[in-house]
Structures are given as C-alpha cells and as structure tokens.
CSV table of C-alpha atoms in Angstrom, one decimal:
chain,number,residue,atom,x,y,z
A,834,GLN,CA,144.4,83.9,129.7
A,835,GLN,CA,143.1,82.6,126.5
A,836,GLN,CA,145.0,83.4,123.6
A,837,VAL,CA,142.9,82.1,121.1
A,838,LYS,CA,139.0,82.6,121.1
A,839,GLN,CA,137.1,80.7,119.5
A,840,SER,CA,133.2,80.7,118.3
A,841,PRO,CA,130.7,79.3,118.3
A,842,GLN,CA,130.7,76.8,121.2
A,843,SER,CA,128.5,74.2,119.2
A,844,LEU,CA,126.9,74.0,116.1
A,845,ILE,CA,123.9,72.0,114.0
A,846,VAL,CA,124.2,72.0,110.3
A,847,GLN,CA,121.8,70.6,108.0
A,848,LYS,CA,123.5,67.6,105.8
A,849,GLY,CA,125.0,69.6,102.5
A,850,GLY,CA,125.1,72.6,104.4
A,851,ILE,CA,127.8,74.6,105.1
A,852,SER,CA,129.6,74.9,108.9
A,853,ILE,CA,131.7,78.3,109.8
A,854,ILE,CA,133.6,78.5,112.9
A,855,ASN,CA,135.5,81.5,113.4
A,856,CYS,CA,138.5,82.3,115.7
A,857,ALA,CA,140.5,85.0,116.9
A,858,TYR,CA,143.8,85.9,118.2
A,859,GLU,CA,145.6,88.9,119.9
A,860,ASN,CA,149.8,87.7,119.6
A,861,THR,CA,150.8,89.3,116.4
A,862,ALA,CA,153.7,86.6,116.9
A,863,PHE,CA,151.6,83.9,116.1
A,864,ASP,CA,152.9,82.5,112.5
A,865,TYR,CA,151.0,79.3,112.3
A,866,PHE,CA,147.5,78.5,112.3
A,867,PRO,CA,146.1,75.0,112.3
A,868,TRP,CA,142.6,73.4,112.5
A,869,TYR,CA,142.1,70.1,114.5
A,870,GLN,CA,139.5,67.6,114.3
A,871,GLN,CA,138.6,65.3,117.4
A,872,PHE,CA,136.2,62.5,117.4
A,873,PRO,CA,135.2,61.2,120.8
A,874,GLY,CA,137.7,59.1,122.4
A,875,LYS,CA,140.3,60.1,120.2
A,876,GLY,CA,143.3,62.6,120.0
A,877,PRO,CA,142.9,65.7,117.8
A,878,ALA,CA,144.1,65.1,114.3
A,879,LEU,CA,145.3,68.0,111.9
A,880,LEU,CA,142.9,69.0,109.6
A,881,ILE,CA,144.5,72.2,107.7
A,882,ALA,CA,146.6,74.7,108.3
A,883,ILE,CA,147.8,78.3,107.2
A,884,ARG,CA,150.4,80.5,107.6
A,885,PRO,CA,149.7,84.4,107.5
A,886,ASP,CA,151.2,85.0,104.2
A,887,VAL,CA,148.1,83.5,102.3
A,888,SER,CA,144.1,84.6,103.0
A,889,GLU,CA,142.9,81.2,101.9
A,890,LYS,CA,143.7,77.8,101.9
A,891,LYS,CA,141.5,74.8,100.5
A,892,GLU,CA,141.7,71.2,100.9
A,893,GLY,CA,138.9,69.4,99.7
A,894,ARG,CA,135.8,70.7,101.5
A,895,PHE,CA,137.5,72.1,103.9
A,896,THR,CA,138.7,76.2,103.5
A,897,ILE,CA,140.6,78.3,106.1
A,898,SER,CA,140.0,81.9,105.6
A,899,PHE,CA,142.7,84.2,107.1
A,900,ASN,CA,142.5,88.0,108.1
A,901,LYS,CA,145.9,89.1,109.2
A,902,SER,CA,144.5,92.6,110.1
A,903,ALA,CA,141.6,91.8,111.8
A,904,LYS,CA,143.8,89.0,113.4
A,905,GLN,CA,140.9,86.3,112.6
A,906,PHE,CA,140.7,83.3,111.2
A,907,SER,CA,137.9,80.9,110.1
A,908,LEU,CA,137.2,77.3,108.8
A,909,HIS,CA,134.7,76.3,106.5
A,910,ILE,CA,133.1,73.2,105.9
A,911,MET,CA,131.3,72.9,102.3
A,912,ASP,CA,128.9,70.1,101.8
A,913,SER,CA,128.9,69.2,105.6
A,914,GLN,CA,128.4,65.5,106.2
A,915,PRO,CA,127.2,63.6,109.2
A,916,GLY,CA,130.9,61.9,109.1
A,917,ASP,CA,132.0,65.8,110.0
A,918,SER,CA,130.3,65.5,112.9
A,919,ALA,CA,133.3,65.9,115.6
A,920,THR,CA,134.8,68.7,118.0
A,921,TYR,CA,136.9,71.3,116.0
A,922,PHE,CA,139.8,73.4,117.5
A,923,CYS,CA,141.3,76.0,115.9
A,924,ALA,CA,145.1,77.0,117.5
A,925,ALA,CA,147.9,79.3,116.9
A,926,ALA,CA,151.7,78.9,117.6
A,927,ARG,CA,155.0,81.0,116.9
A,928,GLN,CA,158.1,79.5,115.7
A,929,GLY,CA,159.9,80.5,118.8
A,930,SER,CA,157.8,78.4,120.9
A,931,GLY,CA,159.0,75.1,119.1
A,932,TYR,CA,155.4,75.6,117.8
A,933,ALA,CA,153.7,74.6,120.9
A,934,LEU,CA,149.9,74.7,120.2
A,935,ASN,CA,147.7,77.5,121.7
A,936,PHE,CA,144.3,76.0,121.4
A,937,GLY,CA,140.5,77.6,121.2
A,938,LYS,CA,137.7,76.1,123.5
A,939,GLY,CA,136.7,74.0,120.6
A,940,THR,CA,133.3,73.7,118.5
A,941,SER,CA,131.3,70.8,118.6
A,942,LEU,CA,129.6,70.2,115.5
A,943,LEU,CA,126.7,68.1,114.8
A,944,VAL,CA,125.8,67.6,110.9
A,945,THR,CA,122.1,66.3,110.9
A,946,PRO,CA,120.8,63.7,108.0
B,597,GLU,CA,148.8,58.1,110.4
B,598,ALA,CA,150.4,59.3,113.4
B,599,ASP,CA,153.3,56.6,115.5
B,600,ILE,CA,152.7,57.9,118.7
B,601,TYR,CA,151.2,55.7,121.4
B,602,GLN,CA,149.7,56.2,125.2
B,603,THR,CA,149.4,53.8,127.6
B,604,PRO,CA,147.7,53.1,129.5
B,605,ARG,CA,144.5,54.5,127.8
B,606,TYR,CA,142.2,54.5,130.7
B,607,LEU,CA,143.5,54.4,134.8
B,608,VAL,CA,141.3,54.7,137.7
B,609,ILE,CA,143.5,54.8,140.8
B,610,GLY,CA,143.2,56.0,144.2
B,611,THR,CA,144.6,59.1,145.9
B,612,GLY,CA,148.0,59.4,146.7
B,613,LYS,CA,149.0,56.9,144.7
B,614,LYS,CA,152.2,57.4,142.3
B,615,ILE,CA,151.1,57.0,138.4
B,616,THR,CA,153.1,57.4,135.4
B,617,LEU,CA,151.5,58.0,131.6
B,618,GLU,CA,153.7,56.5,129.1
B,619,CYS,CA,154.2,57.9,125.5
B,620,SER,CA,156.2,56.6,122.8
B,621,GLN,CA,156.7,57.6,119.3
B,622,THR,CA,158.8,56.2,116.4
B,623,MET,CA,158.5,59.2,114.2
B,624,GLY,CA,162.1,60.2,115.3
B,625,HIS,CA,160.6,63.3,116.1
B,626,ASP,CA,162.8,65.9,118.4
B,627,LYS,CA,159.7,67.8,119.8
B,628,MET,CA,157.2,66.2,122.3
B,629,TYR,CA,154.5,67.7,124.4
B,630,TRP,CA,151.8,66.7,126.6
B,631,TYR,CA,148.4,68.7,127.1
B,632,GLN,CA,145.8,68.3,129.4
B,633,GLN,CA,141.9,68.1,128.2
B,634,ASP,CA,139.1,67.9,130.3
B,635,PRO,CA,135.8,66.5,128.7
B,636,GLY,CA,134.4,69.0,126.1
B,637,MET,CA,136.9,71.6,127.3
B,638,GLU,CA,140.3,72.8,125.3
B,639,LEU,CA,143.8,71.5,125.7
B,640,HIS,CA,146.3,73.0,127.6
B,641,LEU,CA,149.8,72.6,127.2
B,642,ILE,CA,151.7,71.2,130.5
B,643,HIS,CA,155.0,69.9,129.4
B,644,TYR,CA,157.0,70.2,126.2
B,645,SER,CA,160.3,69.0,125.3
B,646,TYR,CA,162.8,70.0,122.3
B,647,GLY,CA,164.9,67.0,122.7
B,648,VAL,CA,167.0,64.7,124.7
B,649,ASN,CA,167.4,66.2,128.2
B,650,SER,CA,165.4,69.2,127.6
B,651,THR,CA,162.0,70.0,129.5
B,652,GLU,CA,159.9,72.8,129.5
B,653,LYS,CA,156.8,73.7,131.7
B,654,GLY,CA,153.7,75.0,129.4
B,655,ASP,CA,151.3,77.4,130.0
B,656,LEU,CA,148.9,75.5,132.5
B,657,SER,CA,150.8,74.7,135.8
B,658,SER,CA,150.8,71.1,136.6
B,659,GLU,CA,151.9,69.3,139.6
B,660,SER,CA,153.2,66.4,137.1
B,661,THR,CA,157.2,66.1,136.1
B,662,VAL,CA,158.4,64.8,132.8
B,663,SER,CA,161.5,63.4,131.6
B,664,ARG,CA,163.2,62.9,128.0
B,665,ILE,CA,166.3,60.4,128.5
B,666,ARG,CA,165.5,59.0,124.9
B,667,THR,CA,164.2,60.5,121.9
B,668,GLU,CA,161.2,58.4,121.4
B,669,HIS,CA,160.4,58.3,125.1
B,670,PHE,CA,158.3,61.1,127.1
B,671,PRO,CA,156.8,60.0,130.3
B,672,LEU,CA,154.6,61.8,132.6
B,673,THR,CA,154.9,61.2,136.4
B,674,LEU,CA,152.2,62.0,139.2
B,675,GLU,CA,154.1,61.5,142.3
B,676,SER,CA,151.0,61.6,144.6
B,677,ALA,CA,147.5,61.6,142.5
B,678,ARG,CA,144.4,63.8,143.6
B,679,PRO,CA,141.2,63.9,142.5
B,680,SER,CA,141.8,66.9,140.7
B,681,HIS,CA,144.3,65.6,138.4
B,682,THR,CA,141.3,63.8,136.8
B,683,SER,CA,141.6,64.5,133.3
B,684,GLN,CA,142.6,63.2,129.9
B,685,TYR,CA,146.2,63.7,129.0
B,686,LEU,CA,147.3,64.0,125.5
B,687,CYS,CA,150.8,63.3,124.5
B,688,ALA,CA,151.9,64.8,121.1
B,689,SER,CA,155.3,65.1,118.9
B,690,SER,CA,156.5,66.9,115.9
B,691,ARG,CA,159.7,67.5,113.9
B,692,GLY,CA,161.9,70.4,113.4
B,693,THR,CA,159.6,73.8,112.9
B,694,GLY,CA,156.8,74.3,110.9
B,695,ASN,CA,155.6,70.9,110.8
B,696,THR,CA,152.8,69.2,111.9
B,697,ILE,CA,151.8,68.1,115.5
B,698,TYR,CA,150.5,64.9,115.9
B,699,PHE,CA,148.8,63.3,119.0
B,700,GLY,CA,148.2,60.1,120.6
B,701,GLU,CA,144.8,59.1,121.5
B,702,GLY,CA,144.9,59.9,125.0
B,703,SER,CA,145.4,58.7,128.7
B,704,TRP,CA,142.2,59.1,130.7
B,705,LEU,CA,142.9,59.3,134.5
B,706,THR,CA,140.5,59.2,137.3
B,707,VAL,CA,141.6,59.3,140.5
B,708,VAL,CA,139.1,58.4,143.1
C-alpha cells in the first residue's frame, strides 16, 4: 500500500521556470516530510525537509509548502536550472519508526535550456 | 557529504549464488537501513536496525537477511540469488531521532 502518493510522474520545465511537485499522505502519525534529489547512478540526497508545525520552509530556490489539514505537501523549485534535472522523491516518516522513510514514486524532472 | 560506503557498486552473478552486499558508515550513526529500488521506481525499505544486535524487517518483504554486529557495519546477504533479486540496493544511516537519513551510492545487483 502506497503510503505517500506523488505527482506528476515526470515534468518538463524551461530554464527559469517554476517546477512544482506534489505529494499526499494518509497517515496522520507522520511528522517528518523530507524531499530527496537523486541523480542517475547516485543515491538520494536530502534536499529539504519540513515538520508539520510550520506551513512553509524555504532554502535558496527550494521551498516546501505544507498543508496539514489536507495532508499534502509540495516542492517548488524557483528559477529552475538544467542542473536541477534529476528525480525527486518526497517521503514521510514518524518518530516511532526510527524515521524509516516511506517514499513516493518519484518525479523525473527535466529542465530544458 | 555523507560518509557511507557500499561495495560492490556493481555485481553480476549467477542464479543460486550467495552474495553479501557490504555497507559501512563512519559517522557513528546508530540507525541503519537497506532500501531496494528498481530502475525509475520508488525506494522500498527492506531492513533496518536501531543499533548493534537490532534488526527489523521493513515494509517490503525480502528474502535477504542482515546483521548488525558492529555499529558501523550493516551487511545484507542473499543466500541463493535469483533473477527476481535483480535491483539496486541502497544502504542508509541516521543518528538519533529526527535527523537526516544519509544514503550510500547503491549496489546494482544483476542475477543471470
């Protein structure tokens, strides 16, 4: 059973545009929501994470928006660059699980020049 | 940058062979994890450990086994590999609670 649903599966954005990836979850016990970036042949690397006590977190060009009532969170990449082309995974975890992550299916982002 | 290492990075073996994928971290993390990822797909947790002599099965059933005899080492073993085991295996670690999970670069296993 997919605990975290992610969309879209793939995304093409022009350089300078905004990339938006959405995720939804069901388990209200989740209290940690990270986004991971994965380049081909590499392991995922943490990009940015948020906890449910805040509605937004921004780090450089990357912003997480969190809607606790809707059980949704999204990643916004401002001024998208070709170097941002990668697969992005949202995830959710709860403290009782030792923060073992439940991943979405991933979004393949291509930023065109 | 994460100090978590996986070997081998790439392995092609025959059906029925026993293989061990090695994972070591030098960060002193107490928690370690194994995820399985098929190409272009999501990651599935197959094993995790909270510390030495602690191992638990993850959400995805796996025929592999793990051990945690030392804090820094979390090997994964397949006693008899099958083509269905062909996948990428990612090791990860974290410290305490509420902290970042760091991933290794993965081990690509192909069973022919």
